[in-house]
Coordinates of C-alpha atoms and ligand atoms in Angstrom, one line a residue:
M132 CA -4.4 17.2 23.1
A133 CA -0.9 18.2 21.7
Q134 CA -0.3 16.8 18.7
E135 CA 2.4 15.6 19.8
D136 CA 0.7 13.8 22.5
V137 CA -1.5 12.9 20.1
F138 CA 1.7 11.2 17.7
K139 CA 3.6 9.4 20.4
K140 CA 0.6 7.7 21.2
L141 CA 0.0 6.8 17.5
V142 CA 3.5 4.8 18.3
A143 CA 2.7 3.3 20.5
H144 CA -0.7 2.7 19.8
C145 CA 0.8 1.9 16.0
K146 CA 3.2 -1.6 18.2
E147 CA 0.5 -2.4 20.6
Y148 CA -1.8 -3.3 18.0
G149 CA 0.9 -5.6 15.6
F150 CA 0.4 -2.3 13.2
V151 CA 4.6 -1.6 13.1
F152 CA 7.5 -2.8 14.7
Q153 CA 11.2 -0.9 14.8
S154 CA 12.9 -3.2 12.8
S155 CA 15.5 -5.7 15.3
E156 CA 13.8 -4.8 17.4
I157 CA 15.8 -7.2 20.6
Y158 CA 19.1 -6.2 19.1
D159 CA 17.6 -2.5 20.9
G160 CA 16.4 -1.2 16.7
L161 CA 18.1 -0.1 13.8
S162 CA 17.5 3.4 13.0
A163 CA 15.3 4.8 10.9
V164 CA 13.7 0.7 9.5
Y165 CA 11.1 -0.2 11.0
D166 CA 9.1 -3.5 10.3
Y167 CA 5.0 -3.6 9.0
A168 CA 3.1 -6.1 11.0
Q169 CA 0.3 -8.9 10.5
L170 CA -2.4 -6.0 10.6
G171 CA 0.0 -3.2 9.2
V172 CA 0.9 -5.5 6.5
E173 CA -2.9 -5.6 5.8
L174 CA -3.4 -2.2 5.4
K175 CA 0.0 -1.4 3.8
N176 CA -1.2 -3.8 0.2
N177 CA -4.3 -2.1 0.5
I178 CA -2.4 1.4 0.3
K179 CA -0.7 -0.3 -2.7
K180 CA -3.6 -1.7 -3.9
Y181 CA -6.3 1.5 -4.8
W182 CA -2.9 3.3 -6.3
W183 CA -1.7 0.0 -8.2
D184 CA -5.7 0.0 -9.8
S185 CA -6.1 3.5 -9.3
M186 CA -3.4 3.6 -12.5
V187 CA -3.2 1.1 -14.1
K188 CA -6.2 -1.1 -14.5
L189 CA -8.7 2.8 -14.3
H190 CA -6.8 4.7 -17.1
E191 CA -5.8 2.6 -20.9
N192 CA -2.7 4.0 -20.9
V193 CA -0.1 3.6 -17.8
V194 CA 0.8 0.1 -17.2
G195 CA 2.8 -0.9 -14.6
I196 CA 6.6 -3.0 -14.2
D197 CA 8.2 -4.2 -11.9
S198 CA 12.4 -3.5 -12.2
A199 CA 14.7 -4.4 -10.0
I200 CA 16.3 -3.1 -7.1
F201 CA 20.2 -3.2 -8.4
M202 CA 21.0 -1.2 -11.6
H203 CA 24.0 -1.4 -14.2
P204 CA 26.0 1.3 -12.1
T205 CA 25.8 3.8 -14.7
I206 CA 22.7 4.9 -14.0
W207 CA 22.9 6.9 -11.2
K208 CA 25.8 8.4 -12.9
A209 CA 23.5 9.4 -16.4
S210 CA 20.6 11.1 -13.9
G211 CA 23.2 12.9 -11.9
H212 CA 21.9 10.5 -8.4
V213 CA 26.6 10.8 -8.0
D214 CA 27.4 14.4 -8.0
A215 CA 24.5 15.7 -6.9
F216 CA 21.6 13.4 -5.2
N217 CA 23.5 15.5 -1.6
D218 CA 21.1 17.2 1.2
P219 CA 23.4 18.8 3.2
L220 CA 24.5 18.3 6.3
I221 CA 25.3 20.8 10.0
D222 CA 26.4 19.3 13.7
N223 CA 25.3 20.5 17.0
K224 CA 29.5 19.9 18.3
D225 CA 28.0 20.4 21.3
S226 CA 24.9 17.9 21.8
K227 CA 27.0 15.6 18.7
K228 CA 24.1 15.3 16.5
R229 CA 23.8 15.6 13.1
Y230 CA 21.2 18.1 11.2
R231 CA 19.5 18.9 7.8
A232 CA 20.4 22.7 7.4
D233 CA 18.0 23.2 5.1
V234 CA 14.8 21.5 7.5
L235 CA 16.7 23.6 10.2
I236 CA 15.0 26.3 8.5
E237 CA 12.5 24.9 7.4
D238 CA 11.3 24.0 10.4
L239 CA 12.2 28.5 11.5
M240 CA 9.2 29.1 8.8
A241 CA 7.6 26.5 10.2
K242 CA 6.6 28.3 13.4
Y243 CA 6.3 31.6 12.2
E244 CA 3.2 30.7 10.0
A245 CA 1.8 28.5 13.3
K246 CA 2.6 31.8 15.1
M247 CA 0.4 33.5 12.7
D248 CA -1.8 30.8 12.8
K249 CA -3.3 31.1 16.5
E250 CA -3.5 34.1 16.3
V251 CA -6.4 34.3 13.2
A252 CA -7.5 31.1 14.5
K253 CA -7.9 33.2 18.1
A254 CA -9.1 36.2 16.4
K255 CA -11.6 33.8 14.4
K256 CA -13.0 32.1 17.9
K257 CA -13.5 36.3 19.2
F258 CA -15.4 37.7 15.7
G259 CA -16.9 34.6 15.3
E260 CA -19.4 34.7 11.8
S261 CA -18.1 38.4 10.9
F262 CA -13.9 37.4 10.7
D263 CA -12.5 38.5 7.6
E264 CA -9.4 36.0 7.6
E265 CA -8.2 38.2 4.3
Q266 CA -8.3 41.6 6.0
F267 CA -7.3 40.4 9.6
R268 CA -3.4 38.6 8.6
A269 CA -3.0 41.6 5.8
T270 CA -3.8 44.4 9.2
N271 CA -2.9 42.5 12.6
P272 CA 0.6 43.6 13.6
R273 CA 1.1 40.5 15.3
V274 CA 0.6 38.9 12.2
K275 CA 2.5 40.8 9.4
A276 CA 5.2 40.8 12.0
N277 CA 5.8 37.2 11.4
K278 CA 5.3 37.9 7.9
E279 CA 7.9 40.0 7.5
K280 CA 10.4 37.6 9.2
M281 CA 9.4 34.4 7.6
D282 CA 9.9 36.2 4.6
A283 CA 13.5 37.3 5.0
V284 CA 14.0 34.0 6.1
H285 CA 12.7 32.3 2.4
K286 CA 14.3 35.1 0.1
R287 CA 17.2 34.2 1.6
F288 CA 17.0 30.9 1.8
V289 CA 16.0 30.0 -1.6
D290 CA 18.4 32.4 -2.5
A291 CA 20.9 30.0 -0.7
L292 CA 19.5 26.8 -2.5
D293 CA 19.5 28.9 -5.9
K294 CA 23.7 30.1 -5.8
N295 CA 24.0 26.2 -3.3
D296 CA 25.8 28.9 -1.2
L297 CA 26.0 26.0 2.2
D298 CA 27.5 29.1 4.2
E299 CA 24.8 31.4 3.8
L300 CA 23.5 28.8 5.8
K301 CA 25.0 28.1 8.0
Q302 CA 24.5 32.3 8.4
I303 CA 20.7 31.8 8.0
I304 CA 20.9 29.6 11.0
I305 CA 23.1 31.5 12.7
D306 CA 21.7 35.0 12.5
N307 CA 18.3 33.7 13.6
E308 CA 19.9 32.0 16.4
I309 CA 18.2 28.8 15.8
A310 CA 19.2 26.1 18.8
C311 CA 20.4 23.0 18.8
P312 CA 16.9 21.3 20.1
I313 CA 19.0 19.1 22.4
S314 CA 22.4 20.5 23.6
G315 CA 20.1 24.4 23.6
T316 CA 23.1 25.7 21.4
K317 CA 24.0 28.1 18.1
N318 CA 26.9 25.8 17.7
W319 CA 27.8 24.7 15.0
T320 CA 30.1 23.2 12.4
D321 CA 30.0 24.3 8.4
V322 CA 27.5 23.2 6.3
R323 CA 28.6 20.3 4.4
Q324 CA 27.4 17.9 0.9
F325 CA 26.0 14.2 1.8
N326 CA 25.3 11.2 -0.8
L327 CA 22.2 9.7 0.1
M328 CA 23.3 6.8 -1.7
F329 CA 23.8 3.2 0.2
S330 CA 26.2 1.6 -2.0
T331 CA 26.8 -2.2 -1.8
E332 CA 29.3 -4.5 -3.8
M333 CA 28.8 -7.2 -6.3
G334 CA 30.5 -9.7 -7.5
S335 CA 32.4 -13.1 -5.5
T336 CA 36.2 -11.2 -5.4
A337 CA 37.7 -7.7 -5.2
D338 CA 38.8 -7.3 -7.5
G339 CA 36.4 -8.5 -9.7
S340 CA 33.4 -6.9 -8.2
S341 CA 32.0 -3.4 -8.9
K342 CA 30.3 -0.8 -6.5
I343 CA 26.8 -0.4 -7.1
F344 CA 24.1 1.6 -5.6
L345 CA 21.0 0.8 -3.8
R346 CA 18.0 2.8 -5.8
P347 CA 17.3 5.8 -3.4
E348 CA 14.1 6.3 -6.8
T349 CA 12.0 3.6 -8.1
A350 CA 12.1 6.2 -11.3
Q351 CA 14.9 5.1 -12.8
G352 CA 13.9 1.6 -13.3
I353 CA 11.0 3.0 -15.7
F354 CA 13.1 5.5 -18.1
V355 CA 16.1 2.5 -19.0
N356 CA 13.0 0.3 -19.0
Y357 CA 10.5 3.1 -21.6
L358 CA 12.0 1.5 -25.1
N359 CA 11.2 -2.1 -24.3
V360 CA 7.9 -1.2 -22.9
Q361 CA 7.1 1.5 -25.5
K362 CA 8.1 -1.3 -27.5
T363 CA 6.3 -4.8 -26.8
G364 CA 2.5 -3.1 -25.4
R365 CA 2.9 -0.9 -28.8
M366 CA 2.0 2.0 -26.6
K367 CA 1.7 5.8 -28.3
I368 CA 2.2 8.8 -26.7
P369 CA 0.8 10.2 -24.6
F370 CA 1.3 6.9 -22.0
G371 CA 2.5 6.3 -18.4
I372 CA 4.4 3.4 -16.8
A373 CA 3.8 2.4 -13.4
Q374 CA 6.1 0.6 -9.9
I375 CA 6.5 0.5 -6.7
G376 CA 9.0 -0.8 -5.2
K377 CA 11.2 0.2 -2.7
A378 CA 14.1 2.5 -2.4
F379 CA 16.6 3.4 0.3
R380 CA 18.6 7.2 1.3
N381 CA 20.7 7.2 3.4
E382 CA 19.1 9.6 6.2
I383 CA 20.9 12.5 8.0
V384 CA 17.8 12.7 10.1
A385 CA 15.4 9.8 10.4
R386 CA 12.5 10.9 13.5
Q387 CA 9.1 11.4 13.1
F388 CA 8.5 7.4 12.7
I389 CA 7.7 5.8 9.3
F390 CA 7.4 9.5 7.9
R391 CA 11.8 9.3 7.2
M392 CA 12.7 6.0 6.9
R393 CA 16.6 4.6 5.3
E394 CA 14.3 2.0 3.2
F395 CA 11.2 3.2 2.2
E396 CA 8.4 2.3 -0.3
Q397 CA 7.4 4.7 -3.4
M398 CA 4.5 4.8 -5.3
E399 CA 6.0 6.1 -9.1
L400 CA 4.6 6.9 -12.4
Q401 CA 6.3 8.3 -15.3
F402 CA 4.1 9.3 -17.6
F403 CA 5.5 10.8 -21.4
V404 CA 4.5 13.2 -23.4
R405 CA 4.8 15.1 -26.2
P406 CA 7.8 17.9 -25.5
G407 CA 6.0 21.4 -25.5
E408 CA 2.9 19.7 -23.9
E409 CA 4.2 18.9 -20.3
M410 CA 2.3 21.7 -18.5
K411 CA -1.2 20.7 -19.2
W412 CA -0.3 17.5 -18.9
F413 CA 1.8 18.4 -15.4
D414 CA -1.8 20.5 -14.6
K415 CA -4.0 17.4 -14.9
W416 CA -2.2 14.6 -12.6
K417 CA -1.5 17.4 -10.6
E418 CA -5.4 17.6 -9.9
T419 CA -5.7 14.0 -10.6
R420 CA -3.5 12.8 -7.3
M421 CA -5.8 15.4 -5.8
S422 CA -9.4 13.7 -6.0
W423 CA -7.5 10.6 -5.3
H424 CA -5.8 12.2 -1.8
K425 CA -9.6 13.4 -1.1
A426 CA -11.7 10.2 -2.1
L427 CA -10.7 9.1 1.3
G428 CA -13.2 11.6 2.8
F429 CA -10.5 13.7 5.6
D430 CA -11.3 17.2 5.2
D431 CA -9.9 19.4 2.5
D432 CA -8.3 21.5 4.6
K433 CA -6.1 18.4 5.8
Y434 CA -4.5 19.6 2.0
R435 CA -2.3 21.8 0.5
F436 CA 0.0 22.0 -2.2
H437 CA 3.7 24.1 -2.4
D438 CA 5.5 24.5 -5.0
H439 CA 9.2 23.5 -4.7
D440 CA 11.9 26.5 -3.8
K441 CA 14.0 24.9 -5.3
L442 CA 13.7 23.5 -9.0
A443 CA 15.8 20.4 -9.4
H444 CA 17.8 20.6 -12.0
Y445 CA 16.0 17.9 -14.7
A446 CA 12.3 19.3 -13.7
N447 CA 10.9 23.1 -15.2
A448 CA 7.4 22.7 -13.3
A449 CA 8.0 21.0 -9.3
T450 CA 5.0 20.6 -6.8
D451 CA 4.4 18.9 -3.1
V452 CA 1.5 17.6 -2.2
E453 CA 0.3 18.4 1.6
F454 CA -0.6 17.0 4.0
K455 CA -1.8 18.4 8.0
F456 CA 0.2 15.4 9.9
P457 CA 0.6 15.4 14.1
F458 CA 3.9 17.3 13.3
G459 CA 2.5 20.1 10.7
F460 CA 2.1 20.5 7.1
K461 CA 4.4 17.8 5.3
E462 CA 5.0 16.3 2.1
V463 CA 3.1 12.8 0.7
E464 CA 3.5 13.3 -2.5
G465 CA 5.0 15.0 -5.5
I466 CA 5.4 15.5 -8.6
H467 CA 7.4 16.9 -11.4
S468 CA 7.6 18.3 -15.1
R469 CA 11.5 16.2 -15.7
T470 CA 11.4 17.3 -19.2
D471 CA 13.4 14.6 -21.4
F472 CA 16.5 15.4 -19.3
D473 CA 16.1 11.6 -18.1
L474 CA 15.8 10.1 -21.6
S475 CA 18.3 12.1 -23.1
Q476 CA 21.0 11.7 -20.2
H477 CA 20.4 7.5 -21.2
Q478 CA 20.6 8.2 -24.6
E479 CA 23.6 9.9 -23.5
F480 CA 25.0 7.5 -21.2
S481 CA 24.8 4.1 -23.1
G482 CA 24.8 5.0 -26.7
K483 CA 21.5 4.1 -27.2
K484 CA 18.6 5.8 -29.5
I485 CA 16.4 6.7 -26.5
Q486 CA 13.4 8.3 -29.5
Y487 CA 9.7 8.0 -30.2
F488 CA 8.1 8.0 -33.6
D489 CA 5.1 10.2 -33.8
P490 CA 3.2 8.8 -36.5
E491 CA 0.8 12.1 -35.9
L492 CA 3.7 14.7 -36.1
N493 CA 5.5 12.8 -38.8
K494 CA 9.5 12.9 -36.6
S495 CA 10.8 11.8 -33.8
Y496 CA 11.4 13.1 -30.6
V497 CA 12.4 12.1 -26.6
P498 CA 9.7 12.3 -25.1
Y499 CA 8.4 14.5 -22.4
V500 CA 7.7 12.8 -19.1
V501 CA 5.8 14.0 -16.3
E502 CA 6.4 11.6 -13.0
T503 CA 4.0 11.6 -9.8
S504 CA 6.0 9.8 -6.6
I505 CA 4.2 9.1 -3.6
G506 CA 5.5 7.6 -0.1
V507 CA 3.6 4.5 0.3
D508 CA 4.7 4.9 4.4
R509 CA 3.9 8.4 4.6
M510 CA 0.2 6.9 3.0
F511 CA 0.1 5.1 6.0
L512 CA 1.6 7.0 8.7
Q513 CA -0.8 10.2 7.6
I514 CA -4.3 7.5 7.6
M515 CA -3.2 6.2 10.8
S516 CA -3.1 9.5 12.5
E517 CA -6.0 11.0 10.3
A518 CA -8.3 8.2 11.8
Y519 CA -6.4 7.3 15.3
A520 CA -8.9 8.9 17.7
E521 CA -10.2 9.0 21.2
E522 CA -13.8 9.3 22.1
K523 CA -16.0 9.9 25.4
I524 CA -19.3 7.9 24.8
E525 CA -22.3 7.2 26.9
K526 CA -23.2 4.6 29.0
E527 CA -27.4 3.7 28.4
D528 CA -26.6 3.9 32.3
G529 CA -25.8 7.0 32.3
K530 CA -22.2 6.8 32.8
T531 CA -19.6 7.6 30.1
D532 CA -17.2 5.3 28.4
E533 CA -14.0 6.2 26.6
R534 CA -12.8 3.2 22.8
V535 CA -10.3 4.3 20.7
V536 CA -11.5 3.8 17.3
L537 CA -9.3 4.1 14.4
R538 CA -11.9 5.8 11.5
L539 CA -10.1 4.5 8.8
P540 CA -11.6 4.8 5.1
A541 CA -12.9 1.5 5.3
A542 CA -11.9 0.5 1.7
L543 CA -9.0 0.8 3.2
A544 CA -9.2 -1.5 6.7
P545 CA -7.1 -4.4 7.4
I546 CA -10.2 -6.2 8.5
K547 CA -13.6 -5.6 7.3
L548 CA -15.4 -7.7 8.9
A549 CA -15.1 -9.5 12.8
V550 CA -18.0 -12.7 13.6
M551 CA -18.5 -13.3 16.9
P552 CA -20.4 -15.8 18.8
L553 CA -22.4 -15.0 21.7
T554 CA -20.8 -17.8 23.1
K555 CA -18.8 -20.4 23.0
K556 CA -21.0 -23.4 23.3
D557 CA -24.6 -24.3 21.5
G558 CA -23.2 -24.8 18.2
L559 CA -22.7 -20.7 18.0
P560 CA -19.3 -20.9 17.1
E561 CA -19.6 -23.2 13.6
K562 CA -22.4 -20.7 13.0
A563 CA -20.0 -17.6 13.3
R564 CA -17.8 -20.1 11.2
E565 CA -20.1 -20.7 8.6
I566 CA -20.7 -17.2 8.0
I567 CA -16.4 -16.2 7.4
N568 CA -16.2 -19.5 4.9
D569 CA -19.2 -18.3 3.2
L570 CA -17.2 -14.3 3.1
K571 CA -13.5 -15.0 3.1
F572 CA -13.1 -14.8 -0.7
D573 CA -14.0 -11.7 -1.3
F574 CA -13.2 -10.4 2.5
N575 CA -11.1 -10.0 5.4
C576 CA -12.4 -11.6 8.2
Q577 CA -12.3 -12.2 11.9
Y578 CA -13.5 -14.4 13.9
D579 CA -13.3 -13.8 17.8
E580 CA -14.6 -15.5 20.0
K581 CA -12.8 -14.1 24.1
D582 CA -14.0 -12.2 26.3
S583 CA -17.5 -10.2 26.6
I584 CA -19.0 -8.5 23.4
G585 CA -18.3 -5.1 24.9
K586 CA -14.5 -5.3 25.1
R587 CA -14.7 -7.2 21.7
Y588 CA -16.4 -4.5 20.0
R589 CA -13.7 -2.1 22.6
R590 CA -10.2 -4.5 20.3
Q591 CA -12.5 -4.2 16.1
D592 CA -13.2 -0.1 16.8
A593 CA -8.9 -0.1 17.7
I594 CA -8.1 -2.0 14.5
G595 CA -10.1 -0.6 13.1
T596 CA -12.6 -2.6 12.0
P597 CA -15.8 -1.4 10.2
F598 CA -18.4 -3.7 11.1
C599 CA -18.8 -6.3 13.7
V600 CA -21.8 -9.0 13.9
T601 CA -23.2 -11.2 16.5
V602 CA -24.6 -14.5 16.5
D603 CA -26.3 -15.8 19.0
H604 CA -29.2 -17.8 19.6
Q605 CA -32.1 -16.7 17.6
S606 CA -29.3 -16.8 14.4
L607 CA -29.1 -20.7 14.8
E608 CA -33.5 -20.0 13.9
D609 CA -34.2 -17.7 12.0
N610 CA -30.6 -16.7 10.1
T611 CA -30.1 -13.4 11.1
V612 CA -27.9 -11.6 13.1
T613 CA -26.8 -8.4 14.9
I614 CA -24.1 -6.1 13.0
R615 CA -22.2 -2.9 14.1
H616 CA -21.4 -0.4 12.6
R617 CA -17.2 1.3 13.7
D618 CA -18.1 4.9 13.3
T619 CA -21.8 5.1 14.6
M620 CA -21.8 2.5 16.9
E621 CA -25.2 1.5 15.8
Q622 CA -27.1 -1.9 15.3
E623 CA -29.4 -3.5 13.8
R624 CA -31.0 -7.1 13.2
I625 CA -29.9 -7.9 9.5
E626 CA -30.1 -11.2 7.9
I627 CA -27.2 -13.1 7.5
S628 CA -27.4 -13.2 3.7
K629 CA -28.1 -9.3 3.0
L630 CA -23.9 -9.3 5.1
A631 CA -21.6 -10.1 1.9
E632 CA -24.1 -6.9 -0.3
I633 CA -23.8 -5.0 2.8
L634 CA -19.8 -5.6 2.6
D635 CA -19.7 -4.3 -1.2
S636 CA -21.3 -2.2 -1.4
H637 CA -19.2 0.1 2.3
V638 CA -15.8 -1.8 2.2
S639 CA -14.6 -2.7 -1.7
M640 CA -12.4 -0.5 -3.0
K641 CA -15.2 0.0 -6.2
S642 CA -16.2 3.0 -3.7
L643 CA -13.0 4.5 -3.8
F644 CA -12.7 4.6 -6.9
K645 CA -16.2 5.6 -7.9
K646 CA -15.4 9.4 -6.2
L647 CA -12.7 9.8 -8.3
K648 CA -12.8 12.4 -11.2
Ligands
LIG1284 P1 11.4 15.1 1.5 O1 12.2 16.4 0.7 O2 10.6 14.5 2.8 O3 12.4 14.3 2.1 P2 11.8 14.5 -1.6 O4 11.3 15.8 -2.2 O5 12.9 14.6 -1.4 O6 11.5 14.1 0.1 P3 11.1 12.8 -2.7 O7 12.2 12.5 -4.1 O8 10.4 13.6 -3.9 O9 11.0 13.0 -1.9 O10 10.0 11.1 -2.9 C1 8.7 11.4 -3.7 C2 8.5 10.6 -2.4 O11 8.7 9.4 -1.6 C3 8.4 11.5 -0.8 O12 7.1 12.3 -1.0 C4 7.8 11.2 0.8 O13 6.6 10.6 -0.2 C5 8.8 9.6 -0.3 N1 10.3 9.2 0.2 C6 10.9 10.1 0.6 N2 12.0 10.0 1.5 C7 11.3 9.1 2.3 C8 11.9 9.1 3.3 N3 13.3 8.8 3.4 N4 11.0 7.7 4.0 C9 9.7 7.5 3.9 N5 9.7 8.4 1.9 C10 10.2 8.8 1.8

C-alpha cells in the first residue's frame, strides 16, 4: 500500500476509534487545531509520563516545573522572538495557497533523496547479499546525477539562509521550477518574513491593557525561573529543569494532521552547565535522548540525527532527531546547545543578576545551556503511524481473515487489559468485574461483553490493547481464564492470581526504563 494511503487510513482510524478529533468539528473545524479523544488522551498522558519520569525521576540532578503560558511581554523581546521568530512565506498567485519557502526547497531535496533511495533499493533487490551500497552510491550514474542536483540546491539554500536572503530563496524556487501542488503553476509572489507568535490583550480596558504573547515555546518559562529553582532547590551545576506544556505558533502551512499544529505541546529540558563544557553535555544528551526513543522498540533505521544547516542566533551546536514517518524523515526532537544567550539576555533586559557561584572554581558565571525539546503530538503521531498495521491471518478452517492492529509499545497502550465474559449470564459478568476491581488501581482495564469473542478481540486489537482475558464457566470452578496476546494472538490458560504479575512485567513503564542507557 502506498505510504500516503497508509497515512490517510491512520487519520481515519484515529477518529473512528476515539484517539484524535478535529477541533470544533461541528462548526466545520478549526485549521490545524485538534482535540485528543478518550483513548488519545490516555496514550498522550503515557507518552508524557514516559518522558517526565525518564527525566525527573531517573536523573538526580533534574527537577520539573510548570510555568504559566502568559508571561511578561519583555521576555519575548529579550529572547529574540519578537524580532526574529519568523518563517519565510511565499504565495502562489493562482491557487492563493500559502507556503513556507524553506519547506518547498526542503521538499525538493527530499525528492532527490527519495529517487536515490529508490535506485539503491532496486539494486539491493537485484544483487542481494553481494550488494555494496557505498560503492553503488559512488558510481551509479543516476544516483550521482541526483546527488549533484541535490547538493547544488543545498549549497544555495544554506547560503541564502545564512545571509537571510529572501530574494535568493525565491530564485531557488524559480530556477528549480518548483510548482504549487494545487494549481500546478510557478506563479509565485516574493518571499516575506512572517512572525509566528500569537498575541492577545491583558487588562480590562483598551487603554490600560498591554499586548502579551501566547508562548511559542516552553523554554523561556524555565529560563526566567532559573534563579528561583537554583536557589530554592539548592541545585548545583550541572543540573536541569524539565517542563511539559502547551505552546502556540501561527504556522503558515499547517498540514499533515497533528504533525504541525497551531496549538501543541512540548516537553523540554534546559540543562545548565559550566561554560566550556557544553559540547560534552550536548553529546551526552544526544545519546540519552536517542536511547529514550529506541527503547520503544521500533526499528533502528527509522531514526537519524540531522544537524542543522543554519544555526539559530543563540546556538553553537544543534541537531534534530528525525523519524521516518509515512511522509518521510521528519524532526520529532531538537537538541540544541544554546550557550549563555538566553540567561544573558534576561540578565540584561531584567537588570537582575542571573549567575551561578561555582564553589569548585571559586567564581561566578552565567551558565551555558543544553536543551532537548520534543513535541508530544509528533511523538503521538510517530507512535501511531509505526504501530498501525493491517494483517492477513490464517483461520483454523483454512480461510483467511483480516485484522487492523495497533502494535503500540505495551507500556504506552491506553488500555492494558480487556476482560470479557464469554456470555452475559451464569455469573460470568460478575466474575469479570471482580477481576477488573482487583486490577484497576494499577492498570487501565476495559470491560466488554458485547458481540462475539472474535469481534471483541478485533476491537481491542484496533486500539492496541496488549492483553485480553476471557472468563468462561471453567473460570467459576478453578479461577483460571484464557489470556490472549495482541501481537501473536496466542492464547493460554492461566490462573487469575497470576494476572497482576504478568501485566506488571509486560505493560508497566519499568519495562521501558530498564532499556534506557
Ligand atoms: P519545524 O522545523 O518542524 O517547524 P522547529 O525546528 O521549529 O520545527 P522547535 O522549535 O525545535 O521546532 O520545537 C521543538 C519541537 O516541538 C519540535 O521538534 C517538534 O516536535 C515540536 N513542534 C514544533 N512546532 C510544532 C508544531 N507546529 N506542531 C507540533 N509540534 C511542533
